[in-house]
PDB file of C-alpha atoms in Angstrom:
ATOM      1  CA  UNK T 625       0.000   0.000   0.000  1.00 66.00           C
ATOM      2  CA  UNK T 626       1.291   3.428  -0.919  1.00 72.00           C
ATOM      3  CA  UNK T 627       1.658   5.656   2.139  1.00 93.00           C
ATOM      4  CA  UNK T 628       1.699   9.039   0.384  1.00 97.00           C
ATOM      5  CA  UNK T 629       0.486   9.209  -3.197  1.00 96.00           C
ATOM      6  CA  UNK T 630       0.414  12.048  -5.682  1.00 97.00           C
ATOM      7  CA  UNK T 631      -1.293  12.510  -9.023  1.00 97.00           C
ATOM      8  CA  UNK T 632      -0.324  13.114 -11.688  1.00 98.00           C
ATOM      9  CA  UNK T 633       3.269  11.876 -11.821  1.00 96.00           C
ATOM     10  CA  UNK T 634       3.999  14.160 -14.782  1.00 97.00           C
ATOM     11  CA  UNK T 635       2.240  17.362 -15.785  1.00 98.00           C
ATOM     12  CA  UNK T 636       3.072  19.348 -18.900  1.00 98.00           C
ATOM     13  CA  UNK T 637       1.158  22.559 -19.452  1.00 97.00           C
ATOM     14  CA  UNK T 638       1.396  25.996 -20.999  1.00 97.00           C
ATOM     15  CA  UNK T 639       2.087  29.324 -19.370  1.00 97.00           C
ATOM     16  CA  UNK T 640      -0.958  31.030 -18.000  1.00 97.00           C
ATOM     17  CA  UNK T 641      -2.904  27.835 -17.318  1.00 98.00           C
ATOM     18  CA  UNK T 642      -4.311  26.824 -13.935  1.00 98.00           C
ATOM     19  CA  UNK T 643      -3.519  23.332 -12.677  1.00 98.00           C
ATOM     20  CA  UNK T 644      -3.900  21.156  -9.593  1.00 98.00           C
ATOM     21  CA  UNK T 645      -1.811  18.392  -8.069  1.00 98.00           C
ATOM     22  CA  UNK T 646      -3.493  15.946  -5.712  1.00 98.00           C
ATOM     23  CA  UNK T 647      -1.994  14.337  -2.633  1.00 97.00           C
ATOM     24  CA  UNK T 648      -3.395  11.639  -0.402  1.00 97.00           C
ATOM     25  CA  UNK T 649      -1.903   9.908   2.636  1.00 97.00           C
ATOM     26  CA  UNK T 650      -3.249   6.740   4.249  1.00 96.00           C
ATOM     27  CA  UNK T 651      -1.066   6.913   7.357  1.00 94.00           C
ATOM     28  CA  UNK T 652      -3.581   8.696   9.557  1.00 93.00           C
ATOM     29  CA  UNK T 653      -1.193  11.630   9.921  1.00 93.00           C
ATOM     30  CA  UNK T 654      -2.496  15.015  10.970  1.00 90.00           C
ATOM     31  CA  UNK T 655       0.032  17.245   9.217  1.00 91.00           C
ATOM     32  CA  UNK T 656       0.754  17.530   5.501  1.00 93.00           C
ATOM     33  CA  UNK T 657       3.275  19.517   3.488  1.00 93.00           C
ATOM     34  CA  UNK T 658       4.150  20.648   0.009  1.00 95.00           C
ATOM     35  CA  UNK T 659       7.769  21.015  -1.106  1.00 95.00           C
ATOM     36  CA  UNK T 660       9.311  22.290  -4.317  1.00 96.00           C
ATOM     37  CA  UNK T 661      12.517  20.733  -5.674  1.00 96.00           C
ATOM     38  CA  UNK T 662      14.259  22.767  -8.351  1.00 94.00           C
ATOM     39  CA  UNK T 663      16.552  21.587 -11.142  1.00 92.00           C
ATOM     40  CA  UNK T 664      19.539  21.687  -8.778  1.00 91.00           C
ATOM     41  CA  UNK T 665      17.702  19.310  -6.422  1.00 91.00           C
ATOM     42  CA  UNK T 666      17.241  21.997  -3.772  1.00 92.00           C
ATOM     43  CA  UNK T 667      14.226  21.117  -1.587  1.00 93.00           C
ATOM     44  CA  UNK T 668      12.231  23.947  -0.108  1.00 92.00           C
ATOM     45  CA  UNK T 669       9.107  23.915   2.044  1.00 91.00           C
ATOM     46  CA  UNK T 670       6.119  25.685   0.520  1.00 92.00           C
ATOM     47  CA  UNK T 671       3.318  24.939   2.986  1.00 89.00           C
ATOM     48  CA  UNK T 672       2.654  22.970   6.097  1.00 88.00           C
ATOM     49  CA  UNK T 673      -0.914  22.316   7.189  1.00 90.00           C
ATOM     50  CA  UNK T 674      -2.744  20.622   9.987  1.00 85.00           C
ATOM     51  CA  UNK T 675      -6.318  21.009  11.112  1.00 73.00           C
ATOM     52  CA  UNK T 676      -5.368  24.051  13.129  1.00 70.00           C
ATOM     53  CA  UNK T 677      -2.920  26.020  11.115  1.00 79.00           C
ATOM     54  CA  UNK T 678      -1.696  26.735   7.623  1.00 84.00           C
ATOM     55  CA  UNK T 679       1.887  27.921   7.548  1.00 80.00           C
ATOM     56  CA  UNK T 680       3.006  29.497   4.328  1.00 76.00           C
ATOM     57  CA  UNK T 681       6.609  30.039   3.378  1.00 80.00           C
ATOM     58  CA  UNK T 682       6.797  33.762   2.723  1.00 76.00           C
ATOM     59  CA  UNK T 683       8.627  33.248  -0.560  1.00 85.00           C
ATOM     60  CA  UNK T 684       5.744  31.305  -2.142  1.00 91.00           C
ATOM     61  CA  UNK T 685       3.729  33.401  -4.643  1.00 92.00           C
ATOM     62  CA  UNK T 686       0.029  33.717  -3.876  1.00 92.00           C
ATOM     63  CA  UNK T 687      -0.695  31.968  -7.182  1.00 96.00           C
ATOM     64  CA  UNK T 688      -0.079  28.791  -5.167  1.00 96.00           C
ATOM     65  CA  UNK T 689      -2.764  27.672  -2.769  1.00 93.00           C
ATOM     66  CA  UNK T 690      -3.186  24.457  -0.791  1.00 92.00           C
ATOM     67  CA  UNK T 691      -6.659  23.047  -0.288  1.00 91.00           C
ATOM     68  CA  UNK T 692      -7.494  20.305   2.171  1.00 90.00           C
ATOM     69  CA  UNK T 693     -10.912  18.649   1.756  1.00 89.00           C
ATOM     70  CA  UNK T 694     -10.138  16.334   4.691  1.00 89.00           C
ATOM     71  CA  UNK T 695      -7.249  15.194   6.895  1.00 89.00           C
ATOM     72  CA  UNK T 696      -6.017  12.668   4.349  1.00 93.00           C
ATOM     73  CA  UNK T 697      -5.750  15.069   1.414  1.00 94.00           C
ATOM     74  CA  UNK T 698      -3.829  18.229   0.647  1.00 94.00           C
ATOM     75  CA  UNK T 699      -4.097  19.387  -2.950  1.00 96.00           C
ATOM     76  CA  UNK T 700      -1.993  22.101  -4.521  1.00 97.00           C
ATOM     77  CA  UNK T 701      -3.625  24.604  -6.879  1.00 97.00           C
ATOM     78  CA  UNK T 702      -1.501  26.797  -9.078  1.00 97.00           C
ATOM     79  CA  UNK T 703      -2.938  29.724 -11.019  1.00 97.00           C
ATOM     80  CA  UNK T 704      -1.429  31.517 -14.006  1.00 97.00           C
ATOM     81  CA  UNK T 705       1.484  29.131 -14.378  1.00 98.00           C
ATOM     82  CA  UNK T 706       4.887  30.613 -15.197  1.00 97.00           C
ATOM     83  CA  UNK T 707       8.018  29.074 -16.702  1.00 97.00           C
ATOM     84  CA  UNK T 708       9.777  29.322 -13.345  1.00 95.00           C
ATOM     85  CA  UNK T 709       7.181  27.050 -11.761  1.00 97.00           C
ATOM     86  CA  UNK T 710       8.715  24.088 -13.584  1.00 97.00           C
ATOM     87  CA  UNK T 711      10.036  21.781 -10.869  1.00 97.00           C
ATOM     88  CA  UNK T 712       9.252  18.592  -9.004  1.00 98.00           C
ATOM     89  CA  UNK T 713       6.636  19.051  -6.307  1.00 98.00           C
ATOM     90  CA  UNK T 714       6.570  16.708  -3.326  1.00 98.00           C
ATOM     91  CA  UNK T 715       3.798  16.134  -0.871  1.00 97.00           C
ATOM     92  CA  UNK T 716       4.703  14.805   2.591  1.00 95.00           C
ATOM     93  CA  UNK T 717       2.943  13.968   5.824  1.00 94.00           C
ATOM     94  CA  UNK T 718       3.786  13.476   9.486  1.00 91.00           C
ATOM     95  CA  UNK T 719       2.100  12.881  12.807  1.00 89.00           C
ATOM     96  CA  UNK T 720       2.520  16.178  14.548  1.00 80.00           C
ATOM     97  CA  UNK T 721       4.888  18.782  13.186  1.00 72.00           C
ATOM     98  CA  UNK T 722       7.977  16.616  13.360  1.00 73.00           C
ATOM     99  CA  UNK T 723      10.853  16.052  11.046  1.00 75.00           C
ATOM    100  CA  UNK T 724       9.809  12.420  10.642  1.00 86.00           C
ATOM    101  CA  UNK T 725       8.043  13.022   7.359  1.00 91.00           C
ATOM    102  CA  UNK T 726       6.935  10.571   4.696  1.00 94.00           C
ATOM    103  CA  UNK T 727       7.278  11.879   1.156  1.00 96.00           C
ATOM    104  CA  UNK T 728       5.226  11.094  -1.915  1.00 97.00           C
ATOM    105  CA  UNK T 729       6.868  10.113  -5.229  1.00 96.00           C
ATOM    106  CA  UNK T 730       6.713  13.638  -6.613  1.00 97.00           C
ATOM    107  CA  UNK T 731       4.981  15.389  -9.533  1.00 98.00           C
ATOM    108  CA  UNK T 732       7.227  16.713 -12.278  1.00 97.00           C
ATOM    109  CA  UNK T 733       5.641  19.923 -13.564  1.00 98.00           C
ATOM    110  CA  UNK T 734       6.870  21.332 -16.865  1.00 98.00           C
ATOM    111  CA  UNK T 735       5.568  24.702 -17.999  1.00 98.00           C
ATOM    112  CA  UNK T 736       6.134  25.521 -21.673  1.00 97.00           C
TER     113      UNK T 736
ATOM    114  CA  UNK B 815      16.710  32.749   6.211  1.00 59.00           C
ATOM    115  CA  UNK B 816      18.536  29.802   7.733  1.00 66.00           C
ATOM    116  CA  UNK B 817      20.836  27.833   5.505  1.00 76.00           C
ATOM    117  CA  UNK B 818      22.498  24.482   5.826  1.00 89.00           C
ATOM    118  CA  UNK B 819      25.908  23.936   4.253  1.00 94.00           C
ATOM    119  CA  UNK B 820      26.208  20.339   3.160  1.00 96.00           C
ATOM    120  CA  UNK B 821      29.443  18.829   1.868  1.00 96.00           C
ATOM    121  CA  UNK B 822      30.681  17.355  -0.260  1.00 97.00           C
ATOM    122  CA  UNK B 823      28.309  18.228  -3.104  1.00 96.00           C
ATOM    123  CA  UNK B 824      29.136  14.984  -4.844  1.00 95.00           C
ATOM    124  CA  UNK B 825      31.381  12.009  -4.454  1.00 94.00           C
ATOM    125  CA  UNK B 826      32.250   8.809  -6.218  1.00 93.00           C
ATOM    126  CA  UNK B 827      32.371   5.587  -4.312  1.00 89.00           C
ATOM    127  CA  UNK B 828      33.857   2.202  -4.938  1.00 92.00           C
ATOM    128  CA  UNK B 829      32.076  -0.759  -3.462  1.00 92.00           C
ATOM    129  CA  UNK B 830      33.382  -1.468   0.015  1.00 94.00           C
ATOM    130  CA  UNK B 831      34.566   2.072   0.733  1.00 94.00           C
ATOM    131  CA  UNK B 832      33.419   4.104   3.736  1.00 96.00           C
ATOM    132  CA  UNK B 833      31.687   7.414   3.002  1.00 95.00           C
ATOM    133  CA  UNK B 834      31.339  10.567   5.096  1.00 97.00           C
ATOM    134  CA  UNK B 835      29.295  13.690   4.601  1.00 97.00           C
ATOM    135  CA  UNK B 836      28.366  16.543   6.895  1.00 97.00           C
ATOM    136  CA  UNK B 837      26.163  19.560   7.402  1.00 97.00           C
ATOM    137  CA  UNK B 838      26.817  22.788   9.249  1.00 96.00           C
ATOM    138  CA  UNK B 839      24.591  25.690  10.104  1.00 93.00           C
ATOM    139  CA  UNK B 840      24.834  29.128  11.631  1.00 89.00           C
ATOM    140  CA  UNK B 841      21.659  28.345  13.602  1.00 86.00           C
ATOM    141  CA  UNK B 842      21.087  25.958  16.475  1.00 89.00           C
ATOM    142  CA  UNK B 843      18.731  23.132  15.569  1.00 90.00           C
ATOM    143  CA  UNK B 844      16.467  21.081  17.801  1.00 89.00           C
ATOM    144  CA  UNK B 845      16.487  18.099  15.479  1.00 91.00           C
ATOM    145  CA  UNK B 846      18.770  16.863  12.702  1.00 93.00           C
ATOM    146  CA  UNK B 847      17.623  14.391  10.101  1.00 95.00           C
ATOM    147  CA  UNK B 848      19.188  12.555   7.185  1.00 97.00           C
ATOM    148  CA  UNK B 849      17.155  11.601   4.110  1.00 97.00           C
ATOM    149  CA  UNK B 850      18.058   9.679   0.950  1.00 98.00           C
ATOM    150  CA  UNK B 851      16.471  10.293  -2.452  1.00 97.00           C
ATOM    151  CA  UNK B 852      16.619   7.739  -5.260  1.00 96.00           C
ATOM    152  CA  UNK B 853      16.047   8.902  -8.865  1.00 91.00           C
ATOM    153  CA  UNK B 854      12.379   9.527  -9.579  1.00 91.00           C
ATOM    154  CA  UNK B 855      11.377   9.034  -5.961  1.00 94.00           C
ATOM    155  CA  UNK B 856      10.704  11.153  -2.911  1.00 96.00           C
ATOM    156  CA  UNK B 857      13.184  11.448  -0.030  1.00 96.00           C
ATOM    157  CA  UNK B 858      13.130   8.663   2.556  1.00 96.00           C
ATOM    158  CA  UNK B 859      14.126   9.238   6.172  1.00 95.00           C
ATOM    159  CA  UNK B 860      17.263   7.347   7.201  1.00 96.00           C
ATOM    160  CA  UNK B 861      18.098   8.649  10.661  1.00 96.00           C
ATOM    161  CA  UNK B 862      16.631  11.222  13.051  1.00 93.00           C
ATOM    162  CA  UNK B 863      18.671  12.822  15.853  1.00 94.00           C
ATOM    163  CA  UNK B 864      17.068  14.624  18.769  1.00 91.00           C
ATOM    164  CA  UNK B 865      19.787  15.360  21.326  1.00 92.00           C
ATOM    165  CA  UNK B 866      23.105  17.170  21.120  1.00 93.00           C
ATOM    166  CA  UNK B 867      25.923  14.632  21.063  1.00 94.00           C
ATOM    167  CA  UNK B 868      23.585  11.784  20.086  1.00 94.00           C
ATOM    168  CA  UNK B 869      25.144   9.064  17.938  1.00 96.00           C
ATOM    169  CA  UNK B 870      22.652   6.818  16.149  1.00 96.00           C
ATOM    170  CA  UNK B 871      23.099   3.886  13.798  1.00 96.00           C
ATOM    171  CA  UNK B 872      20.800   2.329  11.228  1.00 94.00           C
ATOM    172  CA  UNK B 873      22.538  -0.704   9.755  1.00 96.00           C
ATOM    173  CA  UNK B 874      25.669   0.510   7.974  1.00 97.00           C
ATOM    174  CA  UNK B 875      24.674   4.144   8.522  1.00 97.00           C
ATOM    175  CA  UNK B 876      25.813   6.179  11.517  1.00 98.00           C
ATOM    176  CA  UNK B 877      24.908   9.789  12.183  1.00 97.00           C
ATOM    177  CA  UNK B 878      25.776  12.210  14.959  1.00 97.00           C
ATOM    178  CA  UNK B 879      24.134  15.379  16.275  1.00 96.00           C
ATOM    179  CA  UNK B 880      26.944  17.821  16.979  1.00 95.00           C
ATOM    180  CA  UNK B 881      27.537  19.053  20.508  1.00 94.00           C
ATOM    181  CA  UNK B 882      27.066  22.668  19.455  1.00 93.00           C
ATOM    182  CA  UNK B 883      23.726  21.690  17.791  1.00 92.00           C
ATOM    183  CA  UNK B 884      24.931  23.420  14.648  1.00 93.00           C
ATOM    184  CA  UNK B 885      26.232  20.416  12.758  1.00 95.00           C
ATOM    185  CA  UNK B 886      25.736  16.758  11.951  1.00 97.00           C
ATOM    186  CA  UNK B 887      27.555  14.080  10.020  1.00 97.00           C
ATOM    187  CA  UNK B 888      26.521  10.868   8.289  1.00 98.00           C
ATOM    188  CA  UNK B 889      28.840   7.928   7.720  1.00 98.00           C
ATOM    189  CA  UNK B 890      28.148   4.955   5.485  1.00 97.00           C
ATOM    190  CA  UNK B 891      30.392   1.967   6.056  1.00 96.00           C
ATOM    191  CA  UNK B 892      31.305  -0.662   3.449  1.00 95.00           C
ATOM    192  CA  UNK B 893      29.292   0.993   0.685  1.00 94.00           C
ATOM    193  CA  UNK B 894      27.324  -1.088  -1.801  1.00 93.00           C
ATOM    194  CA  UNK B 895      25.970  -0.117  -5.249  1.00 91.00           C
ATOM    195  CA  UNK B 896      22.466   0.566  -3.953  1.00 93.00           C
ATOM    196  CA  UNK B 897      23.867   3.329  -1.729  1.00 95.00           C
ATOM    197  CA  UNK B 898      24.009   5.631  -4.777  1.00 95.00           C
ATOM    198  CA  UNK B 899      21.550   8.491  -4.648  1.00 96.00           C
ATOM    199  CA  UNK B 900      21.276  11.944  -3.140  1.00 97.00           C
ATOM    200  CA  UNK B 901      21.612  12.339   0.620  1.00 98.00           C
ATOM    201  CA  UNK B 902      20.044  15.331   2.299  1.00 97.00           C
ATOM    202  CA  UNK B 903      20.539  16.658   5.772  1.00 96.00           C
ATOM    203  CA  UNK B 904      17.644  18.571   7.269  1.00 94.00           C
ATOM    204  CA  UNK B 905      17.311  20.625  10.396  1.00 92.00           C
ATOM    205  CA  UNK B 906      14.315  21.601  12.437  1.00 88.00           C
ATOM    206  CA  UNK B 907      14.503  24.597  14.744  1.00 80.00           C
ATOM    207  CA  UNK B 908      11.699  23.412  17.002  1.00 71.00           C
ATOM    208  CA  UNK B 909       8.494  21.448  16.931  1.00 57.00           C
ATOM    209  CA  UNK B 910       5.564  23.335  15.563  1.00 56.00           C
ATOM    210  CA  UNK B 911       4.911  26.670  13.906  1.00 57.00           C
ATOM    211  CA  UNK B 912       7.011  28.100  11.126  1.00 60.00           C
ATOM    212  CA  UNK B 913      10.151  27.131  13.022  1.00 56.00           C
ATOM    213  CA  UNK B 914       8.960  23.537  12.883  1.00 68.00           C
ATOM    214  CA  UNK B 915       9.501  23.461   9.137  1.00 78.00           C
ATOM    215  CA  UNK B 916      12.426  21.443   7.848  1.00 86.00           C
ATOM    216  CA  UNK B 917      15.345  23.268   6.288  1.00 90.00           C
ATOM    217  CA  UNK B 918      17.200  21.056   3.832  1.00 93.00           C
ATOM    218  CA  UNK B 919      20.838  21.046   2.811  1.00 95.00           C
ATOM    219  CA  UNK B 920      21.623  21.062  -0.901  1.00 94.00           C
ATOM    220  CA  UNK B 921      22.382  17.367  -0.964  1.00 96.00           C
ATOM    221  CA  UNK B 922      25.371  15.082  -1.473  1.00 97.00           C
ATOM    222  CA  UNK B 923      25.179  13.036  -4.647  1.00 96.00           C
ATOM    223  CA  UNK B 924      26.754   9.605  -4.348  1.00 96.00           C
ATOM    224  CA  UNK B 925      27.762   7.906  -7.586  1.00 93.00           C
ATOM    225  CA  UNK B 926      29.689   4.754  -8.428  1.00 84.00           C
ATOM    226  CA  UNK B 927      33.277   5.146  -9.630  1.00 81.00           C
ATOM    227  CA  UNK B 928      33.540   4.259 -13.305  1.00 72.00           C
TER     228      UNK B 928
END
């Protein structure tokens, strides 16, 4: 059974489009995250979210918004896509806000 | 913002060799973690360290939380081909809130010597 799953695995789209990436975890965790990994493999936190608090990294443009329909899901919506948004996006989850995080397989987003 | 300096950036290994990598920071961290990322996959946690001076092993992997709480190292003994990948250190300032977010090093890429 996959602990943290993401769809789609690959996403190719044009500038200006709006897209969503879905994330689901079946671990019963209460905290979920979105990370961006750039072409140099640098991993950076974008959001962390539990049922009490959404913490946004101040460098994330407001075109990015996380939406959580329930504890097991944290989807990432991106409006008006730009070339610089091309990257691999990872979802992760943990029980409590700990460093012991389980990562999904990633979604490679390519904006043309 | 906080930064982690991870070194080396890359290294080549021959099967059977021991490998060392480390991370340093200008900030004091509450927790140090080491993750490994295989191609096309997400990072997987290898070792978590919670106390200054702590030395923890996971099979052939050993990691230490520096006494000053500003550094950590990871050793891999008797490397095997499946050890190739990218190793990331990560630090957490404290549990919870924005300071609970992980800050990642830039990674150490392990490859096999040709």
